[in-house]
Amino acid sequence: LVIGGVMYAGFWYFVTSGTRKATNEMESEIGDLRSRNAQAAIVQQNLNNFKAAFKAREEEYAELKALLPEQRELTMVLQGIQDRAKGNGLVLSRFNPKEDMQQENYSGKKIEVSVVSGFTGLRAFFDQLAHYQRIVSITNFELKQLEKQSPTKTVEARFDLTAYYVSSERFQCQAPGPN
């Protein structure tokens, strides 16, 4: 029994010691790799969150860019406003562009407008401007009743309309980079 125990201890010590040492090294390496894998999983999750946030900001940027057109698109915006006015029965007696207003991140084209129409047509026009996809503002609003009225023309309105846009130079500077 003692000889069997000594042989077993010798076998265990001499023959399996290399395997035990390799096993301990592998277990240590596995522990290290598991901790590095956990860190990589956290980094991957953060990267996925960042990509999702970046995509959301790109979509938001595209939506907001539609609200503030480039300078070259301003003519189409102004034509759209004139078409809306005519579509609501407004007679444009003045559509006089003024000089551009420059701000840090945007610019505005101020236009002096004078129209003759019925009150309901004027209200419908302003309602359409309130829901217009582009950013426009109305200031210095004056409303007068016409002395000689007809069924479709009862009021004269004067106001300053400002259509906002971003200049091409600023647009290029503020455009997001590639993915």
mmCIF file of C-alpha atoms in Angstrom:
data_model
loop_
_atom_site.group_PDB
_atom_site.id
_atom_site.type_symbol
_atom_site.label_atom_id
_atom_site.label_comp_id
_atom_site.label_asym_id
_atom_site.label_seq_id
_atom_site.Cartn_x
_atom_site.Cartn_y
_atom_site.Cartn_z
ATOM 1 C CA LEU A 1 0.000 0.000 0.000
ATOM 2 C CA VAL A 2 2.874 2.317 0.863
ATOM 3 C CA ILE A 3 4.709 1.379 -2.347
ATOM 4 C CA GLY A 4 1.512 2.006 -4.337
ATOM 5 C CA GLY A 5 1.110 5.398 -2.596
ATOM 6 C CA VAL A 6 4.762 6.338 -3.345
ATOM 7 C CA MET A 7 4.364 5.308 -6.987
ATOM 8 C CA TYR A 8 1.165 7.288 -7.269
ATOM 9 C CA ALA A 9 2.781 10.366 -5.638
ATOM 10 C CA GLY A 10 5.827 10.023 -7.925
ATOM 11 C CA PHE A 11 3.627 9.640 -10.980
ATOM 12 C CA TRP A 12 1.459 12.559 -9.873
ATOM 13 C CA TYR A 13 4.476 14.756 -9.111
ATOM 14 C CA PHE A 14 6.773 13.907 -12.025
ATOM 15 C CA VAL A 15 4.454 12.979 -14.879
ATOM 16 C CA THR A 16 1.474 15.280 -14.331
ATOM 17 C CA SER A 17 3.314 18.309 -12.950
ATOM 18 C CA GLY A 18 3.870 19.745 -16.462
ATOM 19 C CA THR A 19 0.221 19.242 -17.309
ATOM 20 C CA ARG A 20 -0.864 20.849 -14.016
ATOM 21 C CA LYS A 21 1.470 23.786 -14.622
ATOM 22 C CA ALA A 22 0.114 24.223 -18.196
ATOM 23 C CA THR A 23 -3.457 23.931 -16.870
ATOM 24 C CA ASN A 24 -2.823 26.631 -14.236
ATOM 25 C CA GLU A 25 -1.274 28.917 -16.859
ATOM 26 C CA MET A 26 -4.244 28.356 -19.178
ATOM 27 C CA GLU A 27 -6.720 29.045 -16.358
ATOM 28 C CA SER A 28 -4.853 32.256 -15.568
ATOM 29 C CA GLU A 29 -4.897 33.212 -19.254
ATOM 30 C CA ILE A 30 -8.605 32.338 -19.493
ATOM 31 C CA GLY A 31 -9.346 34.595 -16.492
ATOM 32 C CA ASP A 32 -7.382 37.424 -18.129
ATOM 33 C CA LEU A 33 -9.153 36.890 -21.462
ATOM 34 C CA ARG A 34 -12.570 36.830 -19.749
ATOM 35 C CA SER A 35 -11.909 40.186 -18.080
ATOM 36 C CA ARG A 36 -10.658 41.666 -21.366
ATOM 37 C CA ASN A 37 -13.707 40.187 -23.145
ATOM 38 C CA ALA A 38 -16.020 41.829 -20.571
ATOM 39 C CA GLN A 39 -14.286 45.167 -21.148
ATOM 40 C CA ALA A 40 -14.583 44.717 -24.928
ATOM 41 C CA ALA A 41 -18.302 43.927 -24.554
ATOM 42 C CA ILE A 42 -18.770 47.200 -22.645
ATOM 43 C CA VAL A 43 -16.846 49.105 -25.313
ATOM 44 C CA GLN A 44 -18.908 47.403 -28.050
ATOM 45 C CA GLN A 45 -22.134 48.363 -26.283
ATOM 46 C CA ASN A 46 -20.927 51.955 -25.924
ATOM 47 C CA LEU A 47 -19.968 51.967 -29.607
ATOM 48 C CA ASN A 48 -23.415 50.663 -30.586
ATOM 49 C CA ASN A 49 -25.050 53.344 -28.415
ATOM 50 C CA PHE A 50 -22.867 56.003 -30.009
ATOM 51 C CA LYS A 51 -23.712 54.779 -33.528
ATOM 52 C CA ALA A 52 -27.429 54.852 -32.716
ATOM 53 C CA ALA A 53 -27.137 58.358 -31.236
ATOM 54 C CA PHE A 54 -25.116 59.511 -34.249
ATOM 55 C CA LYS A 55 -27.710 58.124 -36.657
ATOM 56 C CA ALA A 56 -30.495 59.841 -34.708
ATOM 57 C CA ARG A 57 -28.599 63.156 -34.835
ATOM 58 C CA GLU A 58 -28.012 62.765 -38.576
ATOM 59 C CA GLU A 59 -31.753 62.220 -39.110
ATOM 60 C CA GLU A 60 -32.548 65.199 -36.880
ATOM 61 C CA TYR A 61 -30.015 67.278 -38.824
ATOM 62 C CA ALA A 62 -31.668 66.299 -42.113
ATOM 63 C CA GLU A 63 -35.087 67.288 -40.742
ATOM 64 C CA LEU A 64 -33.807 70.613 -39.417
ATOM 65 C CA LYS A 65 -31.925 71.288 -42.636
ATOM 66 C CA ALA A 66 -35.293 71.153 -44.418
ATOM 67 C CA LEU A 67 -36.518 73.960 -42.141
ATOM 68 C CA LEU A 68 -33.584 76.233 -42.947
ATOM 69 C CA PRO A 69 -32.870 76.051 -46.673
ATOM 70 C CA GLU A 70 -29.669 77.001 -48.390
ATOM 71 C CA GLN A 71 -29.471 80.415 -50.022
ATOM 72 C CA ARG A 72 -29.879 78.960 -53.511
ATOM 73 C CA GLU A 73 -33.226 77.408 -52.437
ATOM 74 C CA LEU A 74 -34.552 80.724 -51.115
ATOM 75 C CA THR A 75 -36.090 81.679 -54.471
ATOM 76 C CA MET A 76 -38.208 78.507 -54.403
ATOM 77 C CA VAL A 77 -39.318 79.282 -50.829
ATOM 78 C CA LEU A 78 -40.359 82.823 -51.800
ATOM 79 C CA GLN A 79 -42.171 81.520 -54.875
ATOM 80 C CA GLY A 80 -43.972 79.016 -52.652
ATOM 81 C CA ILE A 81 -45.107 81.833 -50.361
ATOM 82 C CA GLN A 82 -46.379 83.857 -53.331
ATOM 83 C CA ASP A 83 -48.238 80.798 -54.641
ATOM 84 C CA ARG A 84 -49.863 80.266 -51.234
ATOM 85 C CA ALA A 85 -50.937 83.917 -51.155
ATOM 86 C CA LYS A 86 -52.503 83.700 -54.615
ATOM 87 C CA GLY A 87 -54.090 80.347 -53.774
ATOM 88 C CA ASN A 88 -55.912 81.945 -50.837
ATOM 89 C CA GLY A 89 -57.256 84.802 -52.948
ATOM 90 C CA LEU A 90 -54.750 87.424 -51.792
ATOM 91 C CA VAL A 91 -53.829 90.102 -54.322
ATOM 92 C CA LEU A 92 -50.199 91.056 -53.844
ATOM 93 C CA SER A 93 -49.852 94.785 -54.276
ATOM 94 C CA ARG A 94 -46.281 94.824 -52.944
ATOM 95 C CA PHE A 95 -43.660 92.085 -52.592
ATOM 96 C CA ASN A 96 -40.530 94.165 -52.088
ATOM 97 C CA PRO A 97 -37.350 92.330 -50.960
ATOM 98 C CA LYS A 98 -35.117 94.241 -48.545
ATOM 99 C CA GLU A 99 -31.480 93.615 -47.709
ATOM 100 C CA ASP A 100 -30.485 90.356 -46.048
ATOM 101 C CA MET A 101 -30.205 90.073 -42.295
ATOM 102 C CA GLN A 102 -27.023 88.257 -41.172
ATOM 103 C CA GLN A 103 -26.800 86.326 -37.904
ATOM 104 C CA GLU A 104 -24.073 84.051 -36.566
ATOM 105 C CA ASN A 105 -25.589 80.756 -37.776
ATOM 106 C CA TYR A 106 -28.270 81.831 -40.228
ATOM 107 C CA SER A 107 -29.430 84.650 -42.469
ATOM 108 C CA GLY A 108 -32.822 86.060 -43.271
ATOM 109 C CA LYS A 109 -34.356 87.685 -46.337
ATOM 110 C CA LYS A 110 -36.810 90.384 -45.282
ATOM 111 C CA ILE A 111 -39.631 91.204 -47.686
ATOM 112 C CA GLU A 112 -42.112 94.028 -47.382
ATOM 113 C CA VAL A 113 -45.523 92.633 -48.336
ATOM 114 C CA SER A 114 -48.805 94.377 -48.973
ATOM 115 C CA VAL A 115 -51.956 92.408 -49.861
ATOM 116 C CA VAL A 116 -55.633 93.005 -50.439
ATOM 117 C CA SER A 117 -58.072 90.191 -49.710
ATOM 118 C CA GLY A 118 -60.969 88.975 -47.674
ATOM 119 C CA PHE A 119 -60.357 88.340 -43.988
ATOM 120 C CA THR A 120 -60.877 84.578 -44.319
ATOM 121 C CA GLY A 121 -58.361 84.343 -47.163
ATOM 122 C CA LEU A 122 -55.816 86.299 -45.119
ATOM 123 C CA ARG A 123 -56.415 84.056 -42.098
ATOM 124 C CA ALA A 124 -55.999 80.933 -44.251
ATOM 125 C CA PHE A 125 -52.747 82.333 -45.676
ATOM 126 C CA PHE A 126 -51.306 82.958 -42.197
ATOM 127 C CA ASP A 127 -52.464 79.524 -41.077
ATOM 128 C CA GLN A 128 -50.580 77.965 -43.992
ATOM 129 C CA LEU A 129 -47.458 79.986 -43.124
ATOM 130 C CA ALA A 130 -47.707 78.779 -39.521
ATOM 131 C CA HIS A 131 -47.581 75.189 -40.789
ATOM 132 C CA TYR A 132 -45.066 75.841 -43.564
ATOM 133 C CA GLN A 133 -42.101 73.479 -43.626
ATOM 134 C CA ARG A 134 -39.631 76.371 -43.882
ATOM 135 C CA ILE A 135 -38.927 78.897 -41.150
ATOM 136 C CA VAL A 136 -40.615 82.243 -41.866
ATOM 137 C CA SER A 137 -41.733 85.032 -39.564
ATOM 138 C CA ILE A 138 -44.213 87.883 -39.827
ATOM 139 C CA THR A 139 -43.468 91.228 -38.155
ATOM 140 C CA ASN A 140 -44.793 94.810 -38.311
ATOM 141 C CA PHE A 141 -48.292 93.598 -39.120
ATOM 142 C CA GLU A 142 -50.916 96.231 -40.030
ATOM 143 C CA LEU A 143 -54.509 95.473 -40.970
ATOM 144 C CA LYS A 144 -56.915 98.065 -42.400
ATOM 145 C CA GLN A 145 -60.472 97.815 -43.582
ATOM 146 C CA LEU A 146 -60.921 98.843 -47.218
ATOM 147 C CA GLU A 147 -63.139 101.832 -47.909
ATOM 148 C CA LYS A 148 -64.456 100.270 -51.122
ATOM 149 C CA GLN A 149 -65.147 96.645 -50.375
ATOM 150 C CA SER A 150 -66.199 93.777 -52.595
ATOM 151 C CA PRO A 151 -67.295 90.260 -51.603
ATOM 152 C CA THR A 152 -63.716 88.961 -51.953
ATOM 153 C CA LYS A 153 -61.759 92.077 -50.922
ATOM 154 C CA THR A 154 -62.461 93.563 -47.505
ATOM 155 C CA VAL A 155 -59.071 94.224 -45.884
ATOM 156 C CA GLU A 156 -55.615 95.477 -46.738
ATOM 157 C CA ALA A 157 -52.700 93.981 -44.810
ATOM 158 C CA ARG A 158 -49.102 95.145 -44.662
ATOM 159 C CA PHE A 159 -46.374 93.167 -42.985
ATOM 160 C CA ASP A 160 -42.723 92.232 -43.144
ATOM 161 C CA LEU A 161 -42.111 88.604 -43.979
ATOM 162 C CA THR A 162 -38.673 87.157 -43.190
ATOM 163 C CA ALA A 163 -37.617 83.879 -44.804
ATOM 164 C CA TYR A 164 -34.639 82.351 -43.023
ATOM 165 C CA TYR A 165 -31.860 80.443 -44.743
ATOM 166 C CA VAL A 166 -28.266 79.365 -44.269
ATOM 167 C CA SER A 167 -25.600 80.719 -46.601
ATOM 168 C CA SER A 168 -23.680 78.247 -48.744
ATOM 169 C CA GLU A 169 -20.402 78.987 -46.931
ATOM 170 C CA ARG A 170 -21.928 78.369 -43.500
ATOM 171 C CA PHE A 171 -23.742 75.299 -44.777
ATOM 172 C CA GLN A 172 -20.457 73.757 -45.946
ATOM 173 C CA CYS A 173 -18.785 74.545 -42.614
ATOM 174 C CA GLN A 174 -21.629 73.054 -40.544
ATOM 175 C CA ALA A 175 -22.299 69.929 -42.612
ATOM 176 C CA PRO A 176 -21.542 66.702 -40.682
ATOM 177 C CA GLY A 177 -18.565 64.656 -41.761
ATOM 178 C CA PRO A 178 -18.726 61.197 -43.333
ATOM 179 C CA ASN A 179 -19.559 58.177 -41.165
#
